[in-house]
PDB file of N, CA and C in Angstrom:
ATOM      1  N   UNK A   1    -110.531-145.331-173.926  1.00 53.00           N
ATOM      2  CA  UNK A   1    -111.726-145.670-174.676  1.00 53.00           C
ATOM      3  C   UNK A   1    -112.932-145.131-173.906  1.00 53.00           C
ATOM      4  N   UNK A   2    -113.852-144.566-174.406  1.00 73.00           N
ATOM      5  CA  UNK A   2    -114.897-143.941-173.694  1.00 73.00           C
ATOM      6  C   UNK A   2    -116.194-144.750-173.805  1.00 73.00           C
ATOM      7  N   UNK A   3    -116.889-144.435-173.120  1.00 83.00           N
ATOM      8  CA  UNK A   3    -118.091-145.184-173.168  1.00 83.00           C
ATOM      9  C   UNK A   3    -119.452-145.054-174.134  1.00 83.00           C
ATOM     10  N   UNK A   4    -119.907-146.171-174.825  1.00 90.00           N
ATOM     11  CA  UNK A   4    -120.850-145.847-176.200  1.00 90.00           C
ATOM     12  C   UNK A   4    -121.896-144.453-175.114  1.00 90.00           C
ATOM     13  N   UNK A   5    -122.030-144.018-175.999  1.00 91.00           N
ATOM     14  CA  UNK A   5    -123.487-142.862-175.986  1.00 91.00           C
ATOM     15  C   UNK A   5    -124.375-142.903-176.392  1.00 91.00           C
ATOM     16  N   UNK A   6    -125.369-142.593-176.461  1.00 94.00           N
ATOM     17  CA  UNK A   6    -126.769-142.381-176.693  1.00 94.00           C
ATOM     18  C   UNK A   6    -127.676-140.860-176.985  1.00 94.00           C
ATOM     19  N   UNK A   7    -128.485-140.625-177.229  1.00 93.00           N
ATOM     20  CA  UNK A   7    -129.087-139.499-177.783  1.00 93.00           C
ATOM     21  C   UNK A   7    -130.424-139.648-177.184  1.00 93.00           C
ATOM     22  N   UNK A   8    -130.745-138.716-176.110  1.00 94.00           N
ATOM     23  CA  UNK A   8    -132.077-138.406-175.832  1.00 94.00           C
ATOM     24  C   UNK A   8    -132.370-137.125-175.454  1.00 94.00           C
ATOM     25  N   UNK A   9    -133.570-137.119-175.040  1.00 94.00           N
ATOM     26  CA  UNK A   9    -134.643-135.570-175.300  1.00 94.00           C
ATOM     27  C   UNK A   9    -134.934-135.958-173.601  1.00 94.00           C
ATOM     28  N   UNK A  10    -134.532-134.832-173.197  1.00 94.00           N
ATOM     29  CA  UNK A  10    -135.107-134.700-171.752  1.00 94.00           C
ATOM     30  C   UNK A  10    -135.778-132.956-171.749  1.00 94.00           C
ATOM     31  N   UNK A  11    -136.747-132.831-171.028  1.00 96.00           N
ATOM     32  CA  UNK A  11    -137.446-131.984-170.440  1.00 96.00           C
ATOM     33  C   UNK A  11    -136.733-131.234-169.107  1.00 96.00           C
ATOM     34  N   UNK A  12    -136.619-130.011-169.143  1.00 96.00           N
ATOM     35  CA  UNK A  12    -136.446-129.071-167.865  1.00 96.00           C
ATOM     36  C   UNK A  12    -136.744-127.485-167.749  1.00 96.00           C
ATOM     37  N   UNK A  13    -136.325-126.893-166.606  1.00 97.00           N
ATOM     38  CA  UNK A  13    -136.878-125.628-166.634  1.00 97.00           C
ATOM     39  C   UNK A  13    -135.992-124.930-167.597  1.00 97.00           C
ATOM     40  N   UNK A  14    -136.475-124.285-168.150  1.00 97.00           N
ATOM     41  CA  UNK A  14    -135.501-123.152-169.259  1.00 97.00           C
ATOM     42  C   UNK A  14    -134.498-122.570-168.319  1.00 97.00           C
ATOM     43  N   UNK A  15    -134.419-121.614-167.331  1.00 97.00           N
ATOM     44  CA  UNK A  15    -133.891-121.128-166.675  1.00 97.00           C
ATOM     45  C   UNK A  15    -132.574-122.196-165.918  1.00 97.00           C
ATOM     46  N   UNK A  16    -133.106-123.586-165.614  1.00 96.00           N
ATOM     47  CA  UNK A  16    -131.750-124.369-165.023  1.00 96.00           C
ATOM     48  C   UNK A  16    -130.922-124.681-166.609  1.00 96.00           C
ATOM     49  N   UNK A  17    -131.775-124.701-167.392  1.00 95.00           N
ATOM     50  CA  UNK A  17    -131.110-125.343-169.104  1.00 95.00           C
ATOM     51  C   UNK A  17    -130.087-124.434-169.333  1.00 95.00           C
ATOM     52  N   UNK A  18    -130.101-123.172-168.945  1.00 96.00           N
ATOM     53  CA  UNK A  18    -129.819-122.071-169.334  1.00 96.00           C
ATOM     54  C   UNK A  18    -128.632-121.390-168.901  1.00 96.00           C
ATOM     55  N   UNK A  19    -128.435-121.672-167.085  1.00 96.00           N
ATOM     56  CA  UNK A  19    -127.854-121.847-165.853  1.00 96.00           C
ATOM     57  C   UNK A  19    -126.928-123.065-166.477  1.00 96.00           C
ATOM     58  N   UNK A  20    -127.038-124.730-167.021  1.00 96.00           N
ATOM     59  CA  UNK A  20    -126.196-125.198-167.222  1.00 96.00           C
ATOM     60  C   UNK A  20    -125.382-125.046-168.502  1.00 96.00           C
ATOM     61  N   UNK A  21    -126.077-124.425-169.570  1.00 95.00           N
ATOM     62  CA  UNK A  21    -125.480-123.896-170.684  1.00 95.00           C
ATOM     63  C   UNK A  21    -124.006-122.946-170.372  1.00 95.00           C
ATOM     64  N   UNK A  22    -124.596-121.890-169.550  1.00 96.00           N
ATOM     65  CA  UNK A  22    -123.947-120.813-169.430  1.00 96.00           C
ATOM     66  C   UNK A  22    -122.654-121.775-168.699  1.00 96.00           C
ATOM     67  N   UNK A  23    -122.312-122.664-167.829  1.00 95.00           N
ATOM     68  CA  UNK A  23    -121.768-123.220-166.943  1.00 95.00           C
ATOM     69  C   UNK A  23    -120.612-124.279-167.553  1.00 95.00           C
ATOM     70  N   UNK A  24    -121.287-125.078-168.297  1.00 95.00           N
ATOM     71  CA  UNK A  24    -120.841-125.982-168.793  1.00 95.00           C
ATOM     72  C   UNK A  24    -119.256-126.105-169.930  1.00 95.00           C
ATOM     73  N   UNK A  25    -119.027-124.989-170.393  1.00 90.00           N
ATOM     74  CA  UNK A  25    -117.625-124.564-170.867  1.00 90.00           C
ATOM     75  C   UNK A  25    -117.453-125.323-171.973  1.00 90.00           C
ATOM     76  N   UNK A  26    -116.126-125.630-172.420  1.00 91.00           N
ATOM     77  CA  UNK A  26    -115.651-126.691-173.644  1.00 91.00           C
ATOM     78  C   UNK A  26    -116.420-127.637-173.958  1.00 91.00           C
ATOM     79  N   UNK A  27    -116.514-128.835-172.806  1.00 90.00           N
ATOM     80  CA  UNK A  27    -117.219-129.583-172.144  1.00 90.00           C
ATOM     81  C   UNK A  27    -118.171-129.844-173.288  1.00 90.00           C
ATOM     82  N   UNK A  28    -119.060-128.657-172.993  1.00 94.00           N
ATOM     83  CA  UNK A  28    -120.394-129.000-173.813  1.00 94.00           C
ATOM     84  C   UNK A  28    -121.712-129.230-173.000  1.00 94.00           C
ATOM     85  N   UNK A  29    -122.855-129.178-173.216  1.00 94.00           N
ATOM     86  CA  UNK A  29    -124.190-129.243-172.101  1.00 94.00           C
ATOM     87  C   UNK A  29    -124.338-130.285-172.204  1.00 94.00           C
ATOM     88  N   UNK A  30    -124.106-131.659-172.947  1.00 94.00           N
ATOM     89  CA  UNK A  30    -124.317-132.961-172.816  1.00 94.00           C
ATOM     90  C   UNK A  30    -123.030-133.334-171.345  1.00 94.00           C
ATOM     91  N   UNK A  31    -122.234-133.219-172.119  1.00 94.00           N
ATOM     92  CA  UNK A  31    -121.218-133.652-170.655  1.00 94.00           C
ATOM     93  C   UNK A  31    -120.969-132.744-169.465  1.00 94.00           C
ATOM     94  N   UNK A  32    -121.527-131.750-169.170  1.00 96.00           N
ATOM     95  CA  UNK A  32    -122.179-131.422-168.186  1.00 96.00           C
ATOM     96  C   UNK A  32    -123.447-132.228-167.070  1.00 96.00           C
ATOM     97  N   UNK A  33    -124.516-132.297-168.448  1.00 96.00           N
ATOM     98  CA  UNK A  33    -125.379-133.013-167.314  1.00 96.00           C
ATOM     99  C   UNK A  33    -125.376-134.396-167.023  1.00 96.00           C
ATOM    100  N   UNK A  34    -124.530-135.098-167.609  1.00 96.00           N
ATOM    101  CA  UNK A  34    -124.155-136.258-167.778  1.00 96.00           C
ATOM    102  C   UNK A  34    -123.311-136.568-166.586  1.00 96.00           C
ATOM    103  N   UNK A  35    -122.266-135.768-166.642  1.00 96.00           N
ATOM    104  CA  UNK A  35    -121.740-135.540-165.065  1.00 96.00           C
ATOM    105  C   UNK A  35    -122.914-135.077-163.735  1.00 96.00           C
ATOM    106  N   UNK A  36    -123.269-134.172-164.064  1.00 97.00           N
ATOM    107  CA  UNK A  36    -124.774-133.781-162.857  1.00 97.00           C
ATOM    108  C   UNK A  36    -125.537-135.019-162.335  1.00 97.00           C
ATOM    109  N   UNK A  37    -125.846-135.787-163.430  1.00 97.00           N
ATOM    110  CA  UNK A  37    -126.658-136.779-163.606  1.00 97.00           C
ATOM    111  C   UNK A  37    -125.339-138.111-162.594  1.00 97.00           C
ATOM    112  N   UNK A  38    -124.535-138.065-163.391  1.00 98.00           N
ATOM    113  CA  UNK A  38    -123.671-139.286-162.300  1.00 98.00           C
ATOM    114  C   UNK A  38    -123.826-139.004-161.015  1.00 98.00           C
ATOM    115  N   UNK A  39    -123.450-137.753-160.741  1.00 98.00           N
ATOM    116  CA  UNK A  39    -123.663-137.522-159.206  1.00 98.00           C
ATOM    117  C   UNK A  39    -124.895-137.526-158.605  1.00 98.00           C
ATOM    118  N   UNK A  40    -125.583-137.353-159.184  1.00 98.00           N
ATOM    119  CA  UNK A  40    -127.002-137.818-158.951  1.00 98.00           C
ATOM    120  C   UNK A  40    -126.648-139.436-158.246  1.00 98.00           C
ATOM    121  N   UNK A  41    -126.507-140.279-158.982  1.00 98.00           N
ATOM    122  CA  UNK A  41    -126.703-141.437-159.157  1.00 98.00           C
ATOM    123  C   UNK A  41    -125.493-141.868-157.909  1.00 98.00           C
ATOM    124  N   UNK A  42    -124.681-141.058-157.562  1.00 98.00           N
ATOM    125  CA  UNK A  42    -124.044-142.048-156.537  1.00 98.00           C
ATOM    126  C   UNK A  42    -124.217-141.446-155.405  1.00 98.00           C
ATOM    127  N   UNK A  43    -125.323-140.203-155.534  1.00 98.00           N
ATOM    128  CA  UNK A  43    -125.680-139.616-154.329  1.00 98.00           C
ATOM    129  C   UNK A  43    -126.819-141.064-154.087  1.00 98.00           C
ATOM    130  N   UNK A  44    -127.747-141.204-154.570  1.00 98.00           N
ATOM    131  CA  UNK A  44    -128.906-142.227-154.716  1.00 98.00           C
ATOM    132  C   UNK A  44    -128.370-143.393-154.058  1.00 98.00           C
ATOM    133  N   UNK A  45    -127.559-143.946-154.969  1.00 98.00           N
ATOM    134  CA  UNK A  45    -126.665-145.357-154.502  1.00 98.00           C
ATOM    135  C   UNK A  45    -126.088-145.330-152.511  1.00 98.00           C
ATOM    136  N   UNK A  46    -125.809-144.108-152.229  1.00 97.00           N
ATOM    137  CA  UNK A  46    -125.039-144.137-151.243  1.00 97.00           C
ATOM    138  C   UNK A  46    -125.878-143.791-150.172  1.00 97.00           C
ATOM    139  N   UNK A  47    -127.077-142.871-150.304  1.00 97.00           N
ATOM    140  CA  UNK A  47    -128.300-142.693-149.621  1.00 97.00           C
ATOM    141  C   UNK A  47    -128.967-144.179-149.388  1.00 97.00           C
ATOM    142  N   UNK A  48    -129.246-145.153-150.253  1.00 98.00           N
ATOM    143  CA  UNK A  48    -129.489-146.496-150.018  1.00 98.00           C
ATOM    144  C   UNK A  48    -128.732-147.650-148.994  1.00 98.00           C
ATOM    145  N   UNK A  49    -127.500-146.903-149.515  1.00 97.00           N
ATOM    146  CA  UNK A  49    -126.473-148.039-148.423  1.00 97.00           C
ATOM    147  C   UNK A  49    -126.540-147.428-147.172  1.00 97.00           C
ATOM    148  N   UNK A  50    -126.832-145.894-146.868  1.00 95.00           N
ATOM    149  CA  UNK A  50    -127.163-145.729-145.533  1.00 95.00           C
ATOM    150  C   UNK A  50    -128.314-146.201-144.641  1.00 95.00           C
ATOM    151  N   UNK A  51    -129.153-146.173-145.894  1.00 96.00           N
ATOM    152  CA  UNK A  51    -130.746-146.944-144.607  1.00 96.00           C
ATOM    153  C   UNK A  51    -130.845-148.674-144.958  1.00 96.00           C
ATOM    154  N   UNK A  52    -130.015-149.378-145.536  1.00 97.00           N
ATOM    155  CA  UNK A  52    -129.054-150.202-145.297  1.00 97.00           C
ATOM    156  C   UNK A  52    -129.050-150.291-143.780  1.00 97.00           C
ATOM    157  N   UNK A  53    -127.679-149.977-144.030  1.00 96.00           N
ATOM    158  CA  UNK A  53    -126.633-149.642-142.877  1.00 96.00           C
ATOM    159  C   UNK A  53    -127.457-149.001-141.436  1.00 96.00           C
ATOM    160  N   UNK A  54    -128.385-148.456-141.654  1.00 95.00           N
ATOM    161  CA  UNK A  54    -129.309-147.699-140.772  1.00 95.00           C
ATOM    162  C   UNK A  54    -130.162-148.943-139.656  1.00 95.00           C
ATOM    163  N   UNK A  55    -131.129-149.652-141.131  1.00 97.00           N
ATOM    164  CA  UNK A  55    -131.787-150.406-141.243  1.00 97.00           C
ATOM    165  C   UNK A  55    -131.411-151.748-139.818  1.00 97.00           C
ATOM    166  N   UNK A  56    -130.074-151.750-140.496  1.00 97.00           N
ATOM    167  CA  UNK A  56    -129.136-153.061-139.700  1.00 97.00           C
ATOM    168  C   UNK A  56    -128.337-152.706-138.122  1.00 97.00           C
ATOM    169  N   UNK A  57    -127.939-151.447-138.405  1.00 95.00           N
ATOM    170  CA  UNK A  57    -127.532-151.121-136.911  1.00 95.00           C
ATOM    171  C   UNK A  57    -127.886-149.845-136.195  1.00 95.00           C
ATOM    172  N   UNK A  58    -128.760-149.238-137.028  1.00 96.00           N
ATOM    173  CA  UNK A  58    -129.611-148.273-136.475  1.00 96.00           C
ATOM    174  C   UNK A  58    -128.919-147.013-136.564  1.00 96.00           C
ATOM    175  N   UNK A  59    -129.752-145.453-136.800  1.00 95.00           N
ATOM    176  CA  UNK A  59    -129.100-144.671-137.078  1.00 95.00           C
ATOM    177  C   UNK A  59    -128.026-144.107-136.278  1.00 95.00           C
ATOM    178  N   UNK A  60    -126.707-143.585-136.888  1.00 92.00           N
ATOM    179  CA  UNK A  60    -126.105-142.597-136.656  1.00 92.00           C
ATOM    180  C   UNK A  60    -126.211-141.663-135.685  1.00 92.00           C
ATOM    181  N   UNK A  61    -125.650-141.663-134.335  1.00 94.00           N
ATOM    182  CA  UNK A  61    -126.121-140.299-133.453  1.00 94.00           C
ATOM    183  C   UNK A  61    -125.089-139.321-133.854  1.00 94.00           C
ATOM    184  N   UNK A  62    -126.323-137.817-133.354  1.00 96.00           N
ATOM    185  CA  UNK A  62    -124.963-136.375-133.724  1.00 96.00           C
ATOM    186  C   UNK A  62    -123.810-136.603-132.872  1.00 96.00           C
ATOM    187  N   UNK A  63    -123.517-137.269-132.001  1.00 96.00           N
ATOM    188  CA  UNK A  63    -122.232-136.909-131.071  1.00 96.00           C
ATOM    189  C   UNK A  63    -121.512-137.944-131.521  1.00 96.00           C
ATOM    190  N   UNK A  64    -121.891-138.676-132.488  1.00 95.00           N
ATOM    191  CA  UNK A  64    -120.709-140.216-132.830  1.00 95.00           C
ATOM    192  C   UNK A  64    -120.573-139.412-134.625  1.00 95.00           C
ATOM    193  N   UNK A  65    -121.643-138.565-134.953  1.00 95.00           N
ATOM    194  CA  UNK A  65    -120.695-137.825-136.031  1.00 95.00           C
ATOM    195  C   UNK A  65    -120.161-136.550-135.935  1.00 95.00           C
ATOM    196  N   UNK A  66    -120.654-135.915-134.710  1.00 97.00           N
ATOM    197  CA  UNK A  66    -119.343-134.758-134.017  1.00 97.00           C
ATOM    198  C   UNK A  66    -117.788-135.335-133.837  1.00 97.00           C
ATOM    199  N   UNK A  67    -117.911-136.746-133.584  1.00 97.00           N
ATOM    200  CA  UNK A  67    -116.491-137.493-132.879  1.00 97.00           C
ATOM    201  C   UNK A  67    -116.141-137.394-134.449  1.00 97.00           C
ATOM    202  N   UNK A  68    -116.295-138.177-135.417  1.00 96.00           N
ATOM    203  CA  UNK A  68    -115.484-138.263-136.559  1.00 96.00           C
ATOM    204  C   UNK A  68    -115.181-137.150-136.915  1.00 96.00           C
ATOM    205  N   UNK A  69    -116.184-135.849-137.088  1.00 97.00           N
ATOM    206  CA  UNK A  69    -115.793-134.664-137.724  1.00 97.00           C
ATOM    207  C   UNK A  69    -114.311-134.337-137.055  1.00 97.00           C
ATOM    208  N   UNK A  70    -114.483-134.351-135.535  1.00 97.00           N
ATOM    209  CA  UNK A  70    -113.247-133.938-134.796  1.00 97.00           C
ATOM    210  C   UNK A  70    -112.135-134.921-135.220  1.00 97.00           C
ATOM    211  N   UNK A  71    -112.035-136.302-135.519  1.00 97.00           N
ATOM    212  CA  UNK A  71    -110.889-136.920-135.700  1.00 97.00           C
ATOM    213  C   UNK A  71    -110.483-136.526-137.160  1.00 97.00           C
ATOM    214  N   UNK A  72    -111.404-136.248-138.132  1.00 96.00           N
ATOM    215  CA  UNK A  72    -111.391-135.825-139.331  1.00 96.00           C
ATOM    216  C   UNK A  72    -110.211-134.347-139.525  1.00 96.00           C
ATOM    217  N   UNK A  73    -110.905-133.281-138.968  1.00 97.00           N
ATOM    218  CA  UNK A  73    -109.906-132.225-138.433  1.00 97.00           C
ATOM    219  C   UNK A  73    -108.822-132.591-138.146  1.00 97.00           C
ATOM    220  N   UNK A  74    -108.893-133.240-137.020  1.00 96.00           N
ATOM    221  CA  UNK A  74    -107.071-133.496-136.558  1.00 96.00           C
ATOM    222  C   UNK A  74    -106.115-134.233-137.609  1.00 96.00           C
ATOM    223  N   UNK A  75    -106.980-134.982-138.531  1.00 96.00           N
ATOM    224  CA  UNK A  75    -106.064-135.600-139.060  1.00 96.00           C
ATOM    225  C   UNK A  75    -105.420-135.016-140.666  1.00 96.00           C
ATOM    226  N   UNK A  76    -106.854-134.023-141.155  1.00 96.00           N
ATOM    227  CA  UNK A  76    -106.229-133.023-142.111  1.00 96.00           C
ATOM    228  C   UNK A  76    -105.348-132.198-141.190  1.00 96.00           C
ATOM    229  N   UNK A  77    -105.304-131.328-139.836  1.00 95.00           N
ATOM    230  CA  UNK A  77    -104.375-130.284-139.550  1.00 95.00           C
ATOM    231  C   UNK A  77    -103.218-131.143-139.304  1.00 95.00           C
ATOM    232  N   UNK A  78    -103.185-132.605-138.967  1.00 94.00           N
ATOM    233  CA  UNK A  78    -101.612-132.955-138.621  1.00 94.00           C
ATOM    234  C   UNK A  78    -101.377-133.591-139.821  1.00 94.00           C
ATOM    235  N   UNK A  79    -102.169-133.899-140.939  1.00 93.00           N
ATOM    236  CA  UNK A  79    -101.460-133.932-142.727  1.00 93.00           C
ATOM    237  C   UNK A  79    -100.810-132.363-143.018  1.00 93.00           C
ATOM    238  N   UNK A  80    -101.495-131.233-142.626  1.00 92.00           N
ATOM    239  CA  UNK A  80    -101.144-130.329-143.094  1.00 92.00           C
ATOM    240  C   UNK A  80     -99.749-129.525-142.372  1.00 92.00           C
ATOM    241  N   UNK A  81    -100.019-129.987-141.487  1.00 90.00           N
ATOM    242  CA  UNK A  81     -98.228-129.820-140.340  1.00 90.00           C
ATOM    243  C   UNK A  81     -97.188-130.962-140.361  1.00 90.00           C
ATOM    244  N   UNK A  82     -97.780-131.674-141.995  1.00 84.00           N
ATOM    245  CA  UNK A  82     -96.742-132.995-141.750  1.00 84.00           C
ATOM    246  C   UNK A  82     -96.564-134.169-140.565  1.00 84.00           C
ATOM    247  N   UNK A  83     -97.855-133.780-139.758  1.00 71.00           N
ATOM    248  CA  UNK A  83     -97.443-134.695-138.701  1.00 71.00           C
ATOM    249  C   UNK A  83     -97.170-134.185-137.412  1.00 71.00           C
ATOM    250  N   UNK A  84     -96.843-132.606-137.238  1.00 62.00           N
ATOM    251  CA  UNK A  84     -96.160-132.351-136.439  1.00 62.00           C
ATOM    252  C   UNK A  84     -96.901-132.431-135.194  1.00 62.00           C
ATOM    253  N   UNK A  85     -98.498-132.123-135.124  1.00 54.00           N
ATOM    254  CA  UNK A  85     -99.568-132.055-134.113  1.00 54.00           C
ATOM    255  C   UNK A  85    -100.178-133.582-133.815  1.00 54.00           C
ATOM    256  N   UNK A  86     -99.307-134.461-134.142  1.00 51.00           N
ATOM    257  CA  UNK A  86     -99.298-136.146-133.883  1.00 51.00           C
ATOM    258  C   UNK A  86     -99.393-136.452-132.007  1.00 51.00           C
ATOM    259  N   UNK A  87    -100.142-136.757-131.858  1.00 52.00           N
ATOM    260  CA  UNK A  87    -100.005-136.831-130.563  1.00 52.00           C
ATOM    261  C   UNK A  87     -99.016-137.847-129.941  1.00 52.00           C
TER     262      UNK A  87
END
């Protein structure tokens, strides 16, 4: 079951209208930007829970998100070796 819809008139540059036309496929330019637009919205949502999260224990340093990137890596290359680079 999909979700009721609605009908509105939004304003933009011809050239991005144009860019999502060309883009948008079967789909259609409504469910295109409709999707654009969600991601919008949980980019927003999740930008909030960071200064949140910021707010409460203070920001993020680069070398504590260098460490995840690196555990991140290891743990796609030893998914991708099955395990085999498991320490």
């Amino acid at each position: 079951m999909s979700e009721p819809t609605g009908k509105y008139s939004i304003t933009m540059p011809r050239d991005i209208a144009e860019a999502a036309k060309a883009r948008s496929g079967p789909s259609g330019l409504s469910a295109y930007v409709a999707a654009a637009v969600a991601r919008q919205i949980e980019r927003d949502n999740l930008n909030e829970l960071i200064t949140v999260a910021e707010a409460e224990h203070g920001p993020v340093t680069d070398e504590e998100i260098q460490a995840l990137r690196e555990l991140l890596h290891q743990a796609r290359d030893n998914q991708a070796t099955g395990g085999a680079n498991a320490a």
